[in-house]
CSV table of C-alpha atoms and ligand atoms in Angstrom, one decimal:
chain,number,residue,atom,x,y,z
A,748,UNK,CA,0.0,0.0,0.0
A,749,UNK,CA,1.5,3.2,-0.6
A,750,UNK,CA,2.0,6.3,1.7
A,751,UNK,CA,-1.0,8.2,0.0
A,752,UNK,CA,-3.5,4.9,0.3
A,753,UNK,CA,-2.9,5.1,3.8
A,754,UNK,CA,-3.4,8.6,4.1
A,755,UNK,CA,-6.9,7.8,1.9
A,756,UNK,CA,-7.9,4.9,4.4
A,757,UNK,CA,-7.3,6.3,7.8
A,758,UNK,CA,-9.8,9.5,6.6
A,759,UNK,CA,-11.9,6.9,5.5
A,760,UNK,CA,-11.9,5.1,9.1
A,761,UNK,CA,-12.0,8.7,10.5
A,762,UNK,CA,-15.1,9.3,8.4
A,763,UNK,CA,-16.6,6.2,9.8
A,764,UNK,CA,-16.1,6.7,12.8
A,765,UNK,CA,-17.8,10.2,12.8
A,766,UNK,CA,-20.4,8.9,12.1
A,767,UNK,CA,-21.0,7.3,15.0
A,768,UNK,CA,-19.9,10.6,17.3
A,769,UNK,CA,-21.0,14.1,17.8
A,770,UNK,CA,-18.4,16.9,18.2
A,771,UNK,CA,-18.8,19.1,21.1
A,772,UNK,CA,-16.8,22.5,21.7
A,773,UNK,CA,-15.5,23.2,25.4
A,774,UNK,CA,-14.7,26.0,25.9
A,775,UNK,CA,-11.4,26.6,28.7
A,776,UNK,CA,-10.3,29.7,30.1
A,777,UNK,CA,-6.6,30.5,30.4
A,778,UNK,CA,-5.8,31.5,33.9
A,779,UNK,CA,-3.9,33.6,36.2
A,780,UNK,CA,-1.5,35.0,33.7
A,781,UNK,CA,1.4,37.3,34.2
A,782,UNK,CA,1.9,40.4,32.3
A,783,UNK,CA,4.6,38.6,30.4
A,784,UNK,CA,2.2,35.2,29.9
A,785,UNK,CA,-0.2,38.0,28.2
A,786,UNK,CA,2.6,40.0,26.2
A,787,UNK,CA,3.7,36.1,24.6
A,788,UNK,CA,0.2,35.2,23.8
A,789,UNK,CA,-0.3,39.0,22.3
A,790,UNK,CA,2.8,38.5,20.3
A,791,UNK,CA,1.3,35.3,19.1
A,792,UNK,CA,-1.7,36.5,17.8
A,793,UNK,CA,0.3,39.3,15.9
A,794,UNK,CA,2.7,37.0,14.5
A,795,UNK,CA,-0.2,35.0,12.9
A,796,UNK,CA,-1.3,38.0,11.5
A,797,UNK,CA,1.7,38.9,10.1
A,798,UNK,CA,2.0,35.4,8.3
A,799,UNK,CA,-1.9,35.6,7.2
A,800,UNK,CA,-1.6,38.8,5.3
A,801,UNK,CA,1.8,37.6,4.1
A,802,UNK,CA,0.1,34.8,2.3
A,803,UNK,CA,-3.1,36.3,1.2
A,804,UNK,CA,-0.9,39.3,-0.2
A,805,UNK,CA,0.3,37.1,-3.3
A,806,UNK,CA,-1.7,33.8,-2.9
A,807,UNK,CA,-0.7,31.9,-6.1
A,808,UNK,CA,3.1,31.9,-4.8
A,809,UNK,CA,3.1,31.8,-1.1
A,810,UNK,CA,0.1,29.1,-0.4
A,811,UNK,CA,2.1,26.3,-0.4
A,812,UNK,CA,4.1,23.8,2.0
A,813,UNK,CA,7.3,25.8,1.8
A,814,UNK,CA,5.8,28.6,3.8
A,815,UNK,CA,5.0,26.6,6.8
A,816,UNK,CA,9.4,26.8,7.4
A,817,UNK,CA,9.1,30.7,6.8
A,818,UNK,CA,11.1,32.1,9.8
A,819,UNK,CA,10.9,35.4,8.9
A,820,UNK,CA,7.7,37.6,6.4
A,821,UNK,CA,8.1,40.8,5.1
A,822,UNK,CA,4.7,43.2,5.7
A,823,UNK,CA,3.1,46.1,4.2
A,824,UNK,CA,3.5,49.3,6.6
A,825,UNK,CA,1.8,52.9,5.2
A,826,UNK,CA,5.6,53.6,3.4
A,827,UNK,CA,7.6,50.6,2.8
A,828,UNK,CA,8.3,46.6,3.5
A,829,UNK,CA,9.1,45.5,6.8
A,830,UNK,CA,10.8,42.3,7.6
A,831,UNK,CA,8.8,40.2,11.1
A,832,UNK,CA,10.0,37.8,12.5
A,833,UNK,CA,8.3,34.2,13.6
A,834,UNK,CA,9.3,33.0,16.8
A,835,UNK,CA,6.5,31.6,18.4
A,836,UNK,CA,4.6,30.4,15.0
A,837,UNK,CA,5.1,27.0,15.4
A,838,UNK,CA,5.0,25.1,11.7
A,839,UNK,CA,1.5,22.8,12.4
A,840,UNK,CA,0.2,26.3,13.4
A,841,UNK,CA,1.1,28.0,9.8
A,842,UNK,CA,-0.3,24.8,8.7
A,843,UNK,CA,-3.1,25.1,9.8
A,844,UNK,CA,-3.2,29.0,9.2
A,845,UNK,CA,-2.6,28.0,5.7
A,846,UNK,CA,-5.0,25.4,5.7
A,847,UNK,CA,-7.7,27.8,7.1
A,848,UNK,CA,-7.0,30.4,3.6
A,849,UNK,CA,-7.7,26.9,1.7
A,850,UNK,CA,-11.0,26.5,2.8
A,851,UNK,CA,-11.7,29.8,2.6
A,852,UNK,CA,-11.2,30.2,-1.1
A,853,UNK,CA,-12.6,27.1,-1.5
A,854,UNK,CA,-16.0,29.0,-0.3
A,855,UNK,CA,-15.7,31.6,-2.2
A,856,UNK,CA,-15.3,29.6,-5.3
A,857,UNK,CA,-18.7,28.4,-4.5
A,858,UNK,CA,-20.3,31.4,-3.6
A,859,UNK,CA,-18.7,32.6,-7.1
A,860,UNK,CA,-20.4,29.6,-9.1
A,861,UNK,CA,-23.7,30.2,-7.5
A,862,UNK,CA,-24.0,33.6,-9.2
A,863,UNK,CA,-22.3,35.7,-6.0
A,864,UNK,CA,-20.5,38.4,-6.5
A,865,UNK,CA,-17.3,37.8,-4.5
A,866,UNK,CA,-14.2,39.6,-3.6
A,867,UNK,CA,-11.0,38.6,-2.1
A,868,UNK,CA,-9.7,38.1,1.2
A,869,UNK,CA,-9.2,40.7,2.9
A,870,UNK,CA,-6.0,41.3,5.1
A,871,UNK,CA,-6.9,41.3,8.8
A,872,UNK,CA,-5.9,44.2,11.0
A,873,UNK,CA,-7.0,42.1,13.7
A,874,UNK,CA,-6.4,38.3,14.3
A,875,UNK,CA,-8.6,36.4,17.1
A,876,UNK,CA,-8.5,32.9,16.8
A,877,UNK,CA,-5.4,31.0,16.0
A,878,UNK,CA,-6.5,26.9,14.6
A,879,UNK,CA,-4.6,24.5,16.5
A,880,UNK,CA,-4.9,21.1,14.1
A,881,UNK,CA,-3.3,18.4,16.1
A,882,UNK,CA,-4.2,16.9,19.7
A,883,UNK,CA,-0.9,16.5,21.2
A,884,UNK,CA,1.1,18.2,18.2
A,885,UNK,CA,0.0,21.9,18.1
A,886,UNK,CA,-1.5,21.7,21.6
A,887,UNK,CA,-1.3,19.8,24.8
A,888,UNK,CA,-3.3,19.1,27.7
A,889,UNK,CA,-2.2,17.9,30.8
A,890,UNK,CA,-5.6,17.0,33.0
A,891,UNK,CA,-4.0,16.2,36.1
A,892,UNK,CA,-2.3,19.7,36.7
A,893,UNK,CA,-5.3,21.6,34.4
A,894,UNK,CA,-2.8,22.8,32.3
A,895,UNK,CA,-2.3,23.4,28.6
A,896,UNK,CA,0.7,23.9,26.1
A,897,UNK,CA,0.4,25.5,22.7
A,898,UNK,CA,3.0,24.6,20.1
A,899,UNK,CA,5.6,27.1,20.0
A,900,UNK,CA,5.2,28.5,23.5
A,901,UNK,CA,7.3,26.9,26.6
A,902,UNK,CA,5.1,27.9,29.1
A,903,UNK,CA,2.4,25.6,30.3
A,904,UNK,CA,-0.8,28.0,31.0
A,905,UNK,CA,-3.0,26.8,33.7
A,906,UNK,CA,-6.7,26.3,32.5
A,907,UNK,CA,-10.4,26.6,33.9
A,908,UNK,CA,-12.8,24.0,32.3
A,909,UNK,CA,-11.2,20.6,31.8
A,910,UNK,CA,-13.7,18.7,34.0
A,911,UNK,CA,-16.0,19.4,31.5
A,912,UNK,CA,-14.8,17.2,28.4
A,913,UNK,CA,-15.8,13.5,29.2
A,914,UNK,CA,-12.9,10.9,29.9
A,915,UNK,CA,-13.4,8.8,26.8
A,916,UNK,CA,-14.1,11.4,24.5
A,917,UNK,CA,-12.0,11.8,21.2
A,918,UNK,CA,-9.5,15.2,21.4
A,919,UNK,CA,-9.8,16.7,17.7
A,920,UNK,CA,-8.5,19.9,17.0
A,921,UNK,CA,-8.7,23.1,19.5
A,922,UNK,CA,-9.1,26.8,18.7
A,923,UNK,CA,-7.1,29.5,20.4
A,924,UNK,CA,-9.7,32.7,20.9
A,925,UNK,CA,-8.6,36.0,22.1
A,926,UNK,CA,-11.2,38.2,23.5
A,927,UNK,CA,-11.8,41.0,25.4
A,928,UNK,CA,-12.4,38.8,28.7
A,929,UNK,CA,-9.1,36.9,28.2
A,930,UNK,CA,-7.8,34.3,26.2
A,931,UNK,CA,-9.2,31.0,25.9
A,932,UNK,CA,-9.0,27.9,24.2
A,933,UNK,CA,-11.8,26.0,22.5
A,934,UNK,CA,-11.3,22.2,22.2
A,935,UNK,CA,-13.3,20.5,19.8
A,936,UNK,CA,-14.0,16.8,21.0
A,937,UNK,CA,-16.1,13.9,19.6
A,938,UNK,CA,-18.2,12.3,21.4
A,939,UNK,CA,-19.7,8.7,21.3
A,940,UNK,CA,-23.2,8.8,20.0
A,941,UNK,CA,-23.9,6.5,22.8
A,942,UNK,CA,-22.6,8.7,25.8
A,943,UNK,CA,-24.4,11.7,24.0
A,944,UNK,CA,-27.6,9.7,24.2
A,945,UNK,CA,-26.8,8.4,28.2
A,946,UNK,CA,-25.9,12.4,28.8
A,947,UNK,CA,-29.5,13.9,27.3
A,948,UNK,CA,-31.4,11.2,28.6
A,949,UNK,CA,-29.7,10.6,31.6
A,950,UNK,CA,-30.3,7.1,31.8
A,951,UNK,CA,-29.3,3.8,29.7
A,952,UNK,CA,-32.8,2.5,29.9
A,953,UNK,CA,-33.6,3.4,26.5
A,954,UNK,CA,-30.8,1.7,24.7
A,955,UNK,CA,-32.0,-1.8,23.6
A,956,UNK,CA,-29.2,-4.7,24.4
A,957,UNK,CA,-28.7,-8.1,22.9
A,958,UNK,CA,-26.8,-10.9,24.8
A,959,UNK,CA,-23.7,-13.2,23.8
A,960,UNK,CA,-22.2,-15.6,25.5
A,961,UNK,CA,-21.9,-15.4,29.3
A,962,UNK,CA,-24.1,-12.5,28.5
A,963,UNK,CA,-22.6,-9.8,26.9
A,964,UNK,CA,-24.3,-6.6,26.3
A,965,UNK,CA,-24.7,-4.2,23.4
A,966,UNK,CA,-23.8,-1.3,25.9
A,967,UNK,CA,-20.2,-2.9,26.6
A,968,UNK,CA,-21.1,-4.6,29.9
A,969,UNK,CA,-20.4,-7.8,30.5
A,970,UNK,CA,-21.7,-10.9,33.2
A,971,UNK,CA,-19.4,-13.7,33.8
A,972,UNK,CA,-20.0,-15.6,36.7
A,973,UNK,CA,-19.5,-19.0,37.9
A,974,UNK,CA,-20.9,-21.0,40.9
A,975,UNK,CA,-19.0,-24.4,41.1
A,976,UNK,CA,-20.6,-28.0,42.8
A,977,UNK,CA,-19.6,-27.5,46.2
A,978,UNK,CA,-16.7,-29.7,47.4
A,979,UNK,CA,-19.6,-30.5,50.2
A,980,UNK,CA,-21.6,-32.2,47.5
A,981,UNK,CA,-18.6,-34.1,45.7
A,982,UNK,CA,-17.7,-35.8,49.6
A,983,UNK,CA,-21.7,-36.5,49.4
A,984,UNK,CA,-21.8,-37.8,46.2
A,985,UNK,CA,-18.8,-40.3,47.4
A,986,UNK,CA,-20.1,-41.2,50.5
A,987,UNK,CA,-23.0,-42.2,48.8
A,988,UNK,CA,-21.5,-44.3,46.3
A,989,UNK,CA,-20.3,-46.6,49.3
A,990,UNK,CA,-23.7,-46.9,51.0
A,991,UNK,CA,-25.9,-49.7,50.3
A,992,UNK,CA,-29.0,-48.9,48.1
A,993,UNK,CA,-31.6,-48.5,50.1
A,994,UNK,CA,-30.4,-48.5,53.4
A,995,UNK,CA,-31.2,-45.8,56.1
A,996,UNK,CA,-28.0,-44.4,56.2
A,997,UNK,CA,-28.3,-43.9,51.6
A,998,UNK,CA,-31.7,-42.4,52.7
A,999,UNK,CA,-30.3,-40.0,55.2
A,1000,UNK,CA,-27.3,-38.9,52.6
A,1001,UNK,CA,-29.5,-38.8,49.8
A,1002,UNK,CA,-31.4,-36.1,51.5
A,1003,UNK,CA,-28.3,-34.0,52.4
A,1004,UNK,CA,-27.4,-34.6,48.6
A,1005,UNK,CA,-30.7,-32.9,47.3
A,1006,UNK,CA,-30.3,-30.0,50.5
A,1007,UNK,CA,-27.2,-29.2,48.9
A,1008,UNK,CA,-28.3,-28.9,45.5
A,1009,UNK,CA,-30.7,-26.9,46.5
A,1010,UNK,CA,-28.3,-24.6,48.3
A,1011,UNK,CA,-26.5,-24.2,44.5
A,1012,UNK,CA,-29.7,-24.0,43.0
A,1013,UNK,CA,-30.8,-20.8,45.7
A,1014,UNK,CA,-27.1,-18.9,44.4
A,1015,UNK,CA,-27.8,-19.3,40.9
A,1016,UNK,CA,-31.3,-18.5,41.2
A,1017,UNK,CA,-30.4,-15.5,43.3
A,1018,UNK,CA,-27.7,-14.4,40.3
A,1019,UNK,CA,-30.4,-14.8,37.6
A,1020,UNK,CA,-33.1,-12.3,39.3
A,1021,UNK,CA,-29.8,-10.2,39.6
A,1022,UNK,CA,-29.6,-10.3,35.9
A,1023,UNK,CA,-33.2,-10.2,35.0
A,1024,UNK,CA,-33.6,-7.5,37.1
A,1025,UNK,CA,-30.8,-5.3,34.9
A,1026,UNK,CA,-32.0,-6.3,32.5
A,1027,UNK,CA,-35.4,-5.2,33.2
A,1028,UNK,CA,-34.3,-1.5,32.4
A,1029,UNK,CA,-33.8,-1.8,28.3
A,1030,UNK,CA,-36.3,-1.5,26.5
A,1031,UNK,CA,-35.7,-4.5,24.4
A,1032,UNK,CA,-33.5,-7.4,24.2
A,1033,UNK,CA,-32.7,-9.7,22.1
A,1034,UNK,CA,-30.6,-12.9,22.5
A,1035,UNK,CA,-29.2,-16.1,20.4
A,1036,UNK,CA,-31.0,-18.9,21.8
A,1037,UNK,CA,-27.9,-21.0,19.9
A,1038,UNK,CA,-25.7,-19.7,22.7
A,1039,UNK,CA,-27.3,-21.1,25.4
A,1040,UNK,CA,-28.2,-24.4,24.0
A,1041,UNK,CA,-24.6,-24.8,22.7
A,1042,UNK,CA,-22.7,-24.5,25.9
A,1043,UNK,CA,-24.2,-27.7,27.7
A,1044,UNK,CA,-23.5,-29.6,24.8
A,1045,UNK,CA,-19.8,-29.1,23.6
A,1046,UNK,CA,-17.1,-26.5,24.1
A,1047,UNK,CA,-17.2,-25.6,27.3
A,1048,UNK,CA,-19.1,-28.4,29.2
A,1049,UNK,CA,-19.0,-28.2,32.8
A,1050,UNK,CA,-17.8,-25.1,33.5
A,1051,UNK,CA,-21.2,-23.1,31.8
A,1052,UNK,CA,-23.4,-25.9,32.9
A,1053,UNK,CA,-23.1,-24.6,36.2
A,1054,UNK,CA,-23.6,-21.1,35.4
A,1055,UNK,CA,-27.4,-21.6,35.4
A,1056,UNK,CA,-27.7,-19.8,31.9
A,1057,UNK,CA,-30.8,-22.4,31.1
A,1058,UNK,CA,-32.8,-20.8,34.2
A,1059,UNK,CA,-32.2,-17.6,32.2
A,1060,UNK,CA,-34.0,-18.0,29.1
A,1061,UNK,CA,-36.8,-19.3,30.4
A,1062,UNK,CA,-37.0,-16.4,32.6
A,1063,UNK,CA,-36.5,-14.1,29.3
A,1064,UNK,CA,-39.1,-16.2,28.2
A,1065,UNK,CA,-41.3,-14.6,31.6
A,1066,UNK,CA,-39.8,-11.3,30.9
A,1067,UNK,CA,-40.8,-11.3,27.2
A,1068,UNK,CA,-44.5,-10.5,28.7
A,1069,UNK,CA,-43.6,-7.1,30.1
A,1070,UNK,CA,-40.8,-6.4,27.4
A,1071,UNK,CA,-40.1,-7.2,23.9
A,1072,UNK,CA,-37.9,-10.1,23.8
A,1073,UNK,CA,-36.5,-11.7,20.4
A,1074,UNK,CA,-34.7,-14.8,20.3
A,1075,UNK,CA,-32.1,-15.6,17.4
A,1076,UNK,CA,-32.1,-18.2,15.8
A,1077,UNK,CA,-28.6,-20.2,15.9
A,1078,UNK,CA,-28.2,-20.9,12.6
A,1079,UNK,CA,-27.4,-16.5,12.1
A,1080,UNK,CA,-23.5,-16.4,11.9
A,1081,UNK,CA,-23.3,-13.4,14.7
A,1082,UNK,CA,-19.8,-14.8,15.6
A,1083,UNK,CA,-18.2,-14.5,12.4
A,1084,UNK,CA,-20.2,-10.7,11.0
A,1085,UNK,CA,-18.8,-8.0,11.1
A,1086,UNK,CA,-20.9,-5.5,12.9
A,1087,UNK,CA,-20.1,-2.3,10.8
A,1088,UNK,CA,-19.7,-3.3,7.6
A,1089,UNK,CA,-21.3,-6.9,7.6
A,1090,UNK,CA,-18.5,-8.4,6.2
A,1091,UNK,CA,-18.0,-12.1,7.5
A,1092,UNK,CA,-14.8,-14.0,8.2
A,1093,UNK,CA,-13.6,-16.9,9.6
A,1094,UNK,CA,-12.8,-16.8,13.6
A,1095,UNK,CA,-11.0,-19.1,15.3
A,1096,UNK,CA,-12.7,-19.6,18.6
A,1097,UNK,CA,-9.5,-18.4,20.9
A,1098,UNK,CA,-9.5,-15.2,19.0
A,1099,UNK,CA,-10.6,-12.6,21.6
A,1100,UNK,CA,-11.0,-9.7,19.9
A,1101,UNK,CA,-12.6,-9.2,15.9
A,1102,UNK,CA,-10.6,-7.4,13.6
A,1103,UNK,CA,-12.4,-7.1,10.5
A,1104,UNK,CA,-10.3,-7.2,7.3
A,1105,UNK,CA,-12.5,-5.4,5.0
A,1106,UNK,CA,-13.1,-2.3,6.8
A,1107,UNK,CA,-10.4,-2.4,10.3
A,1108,UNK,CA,-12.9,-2.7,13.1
A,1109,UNK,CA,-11.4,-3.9,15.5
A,1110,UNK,CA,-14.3,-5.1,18.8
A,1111,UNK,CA,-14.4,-7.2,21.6
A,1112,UNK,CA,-15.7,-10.8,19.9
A,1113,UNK,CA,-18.5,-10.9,22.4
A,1114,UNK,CA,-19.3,-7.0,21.9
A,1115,UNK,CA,-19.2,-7.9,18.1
A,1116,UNK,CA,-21.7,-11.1,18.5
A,1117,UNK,CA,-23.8,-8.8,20.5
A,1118,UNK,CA,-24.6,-6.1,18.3
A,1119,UNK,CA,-25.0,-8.5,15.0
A,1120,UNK,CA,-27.9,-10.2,17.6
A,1121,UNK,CA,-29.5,-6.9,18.4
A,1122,UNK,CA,-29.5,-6.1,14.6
A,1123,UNK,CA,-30.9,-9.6,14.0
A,1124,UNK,CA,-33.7,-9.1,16.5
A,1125,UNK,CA,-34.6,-5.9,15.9
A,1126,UNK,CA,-35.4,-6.6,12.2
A,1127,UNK,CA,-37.3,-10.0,13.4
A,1128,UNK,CA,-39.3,-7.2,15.8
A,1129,UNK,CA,-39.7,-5.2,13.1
A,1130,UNK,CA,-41.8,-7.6,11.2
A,1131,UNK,CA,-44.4,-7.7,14.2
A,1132,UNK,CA,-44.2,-4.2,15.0
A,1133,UNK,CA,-42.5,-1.7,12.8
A,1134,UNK,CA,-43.2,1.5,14.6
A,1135,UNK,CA,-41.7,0.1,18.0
A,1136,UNK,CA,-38.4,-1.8,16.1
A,1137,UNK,CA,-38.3,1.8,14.3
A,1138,UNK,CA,-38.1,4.0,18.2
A,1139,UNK,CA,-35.5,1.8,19.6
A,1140,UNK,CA,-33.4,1.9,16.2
A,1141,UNK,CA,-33.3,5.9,16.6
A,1142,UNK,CA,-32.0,5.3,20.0
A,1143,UNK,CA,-28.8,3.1,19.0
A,1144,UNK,CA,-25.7,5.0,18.5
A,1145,UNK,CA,-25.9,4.3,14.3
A,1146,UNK,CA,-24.1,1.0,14.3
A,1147,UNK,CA,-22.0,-0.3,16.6
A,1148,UNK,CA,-19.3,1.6,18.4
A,1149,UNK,CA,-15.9,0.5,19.4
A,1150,UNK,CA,-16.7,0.6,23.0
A,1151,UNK,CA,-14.4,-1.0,25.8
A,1152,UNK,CA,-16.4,-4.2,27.7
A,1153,UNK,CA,-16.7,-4.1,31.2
A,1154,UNK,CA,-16.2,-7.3,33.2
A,1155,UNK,CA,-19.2,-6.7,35.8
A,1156,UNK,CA,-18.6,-9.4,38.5
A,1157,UNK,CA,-21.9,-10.9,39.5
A,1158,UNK,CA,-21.3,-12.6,43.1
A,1159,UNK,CA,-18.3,-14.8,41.3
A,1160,UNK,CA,-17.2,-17.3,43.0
B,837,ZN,ZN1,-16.2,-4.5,9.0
């Protein structure tokens, strides 16, 4: 693949993935600065004037890459040239100064081919807000201290704000303003769709789930749990073996036998109504009945025998009369689908994680199975009861998003 391909497939992911976000501006206020903190940021703003009205003064020669290294620009004044110097200018900030006269010929252009009459840019006398393209290249922020860096200045400035931008929010690019209150700088972030929703509506409830193995849900939760035979019933199950059949004393261990598996039988039952009862709060759910059947039989035997997962779906069964409930059929290939793009591959089963080839998703394997089973279910809902599959669809963050599974221990054991 070659250098520009690349360059053409990560905007592509990008693209993809804004999709599934929503930008945000915070604004942060740069505080307690010292007369010399605002005579650097001043000089700043002037030097990006300087290099703005440098460019725009011959466009067709001085819009290109080589001006980003420009050190020093020579300016109009009322009677002659005057060389200015760059100090502070870092080269992603002329970039992105550059970048900025782009786009806004690019506007024009349009304006011109829609029948506008149009003039040309117009040198600034005044420049306010400086584009900072890069998280991390052209600005920095350190959220422990509150502090932020901007590329071509030493000084860390201490900010007022950062609580505001959510922890697993994407960084983009950041703005800085200069107004008559101060400066400040405006970070644009993207947020998941998904947290967008949780943050208007305050709740999850209205995000419909589907279930994978050991339960995993849509919104990146997971339930594993476990409740082994007790070793007390193994030493019963023994002692028994040795008893006569029949006899008082196989009576009297028999009993103990059954009092024990009740005892398991009380814990698993008391996880499931832990379960159901989460579950409860979604609107819908939909789950792979292929799942549940599958795991007594083959691959994992014992072990998910014991996690009373059989109890569950006839309680979904129950729960189906107060919500909507679809079951998925096994033979739907939810393991091997890719959830985005729909693309299927092979997966082996100890592959944790599914990276799809075609277009580079790369999701928890249970996550992955999950959504594919919501999608499944809703469209089986869908056929019963359009309007309803058609309300919870508007409430799923578009597709599917690449969020991080959480193990939620359920009384493990
Ligand atoms: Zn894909």
């Amino acid at each position: 693949m070659t250098k520009a391909d690349k360059i053409k497939q990560s905007i592509k992911l990008t693209k993809e993935k804004r999709k599934l976000q929503t930008p945000k501006v915070f604004q942060l206020k740069l505080q307690t600065l010292s007369k010399s903190d605002i005579k650097t940021l001043e000089r700043l703003f002037l030097e990006a004037k300087w290099f703005y009205n440098y460019l725009i003064a011959d466009i067709d020669s001085r819009l290109n890459k080589k001006s980003e290294k420009l050190k020093v620009v020579e300016i109009k004044t009322p009677n002659s040239f005057e060389k200015r110097e760059l100090n502070l200018l870092g080269s992603q900030v002329k970039q992105g100064i550059i970048e900025r006269i782009k786009t806004s010929l690019k506007a024009l252009k349009k304006l011109k081919e829609q029948g506008y009459k149009v003039g040309k840019l117009q040198f600034k006398s005044d420049f306010k807000s400086i584009p900072l393209k890069q998280f991390r290249i052209t600005y920095k922020i350190d959220f422990k201290r509150n502090r932020i860096k901007v590329q071509g200045i030493r000084k860390w400035f201490r900010v007022l704000g950062l609580h505001q931008i959510p922890k697993n929010s994407e960084i983009a690019n950041a703005f800085l303003v200069k107004k008559p209150s101060g400066f400040y700088l405006y970070v644009v972030c993207y947020l998941w769709r998904e947290e967008v929703l949780r943050e208007i509506k305050q709740k999850q409830t209205s995000i419909p789930v589907g279930i994978k193995y050991q339960l995993t849900l849509t919104t990146g939760e997971s339930f594993k749990w476990y409740i082994p035979e007790t070793k007390r019933l193994k030493r019963l199950q023994k002692i028994l073996a040795r008893k006569r059949k029949g006899s008082k004393n196989y009576q009297k261990i028999k009993r103990l036998i059954q009092k024990e598996w009740e005892y398991i039988k009380n814990k698993r039952k008391d996880i499931q109504n832990k379960v159901i009862s989460y579950l409860k709060k979604f609107p819908f759910i939909a789950v792979q009945r292929d799942d549940i059947k599958g795991w007594h039989e083959g691959l994992f035997g014992k072990e998910v025998q014991n996690t009373g997962i059989g109890g569950i779906t006839a309680r979904l069964k129950y729960l189906a009369t107060f919500i909507p409930v679809e079951f998925v059929p096994k033979y739907e290939a939810t393991t091997q689908t890719c959830c985005r793009c729909g693309f299927k591959q092979k997966v082996e089963l100890n592959e944790r994680t599914y990276k799809c080839q075609k277009c580079g998703l790369e999701i928890d394997r249970d996550l992955n199975g999950a959504w594919n089973i919501l999608k499944i279910g809703l469209k089986q809902l869908a056929k019963k009861n359009k309007v309803l599959a058609d309300r919870l669809k508007s409430a799923l963050p578009v597709d599917c998003g690449e969020v991080t599974p959480v193990e939620w221990g359920l009384s493990p054991r």
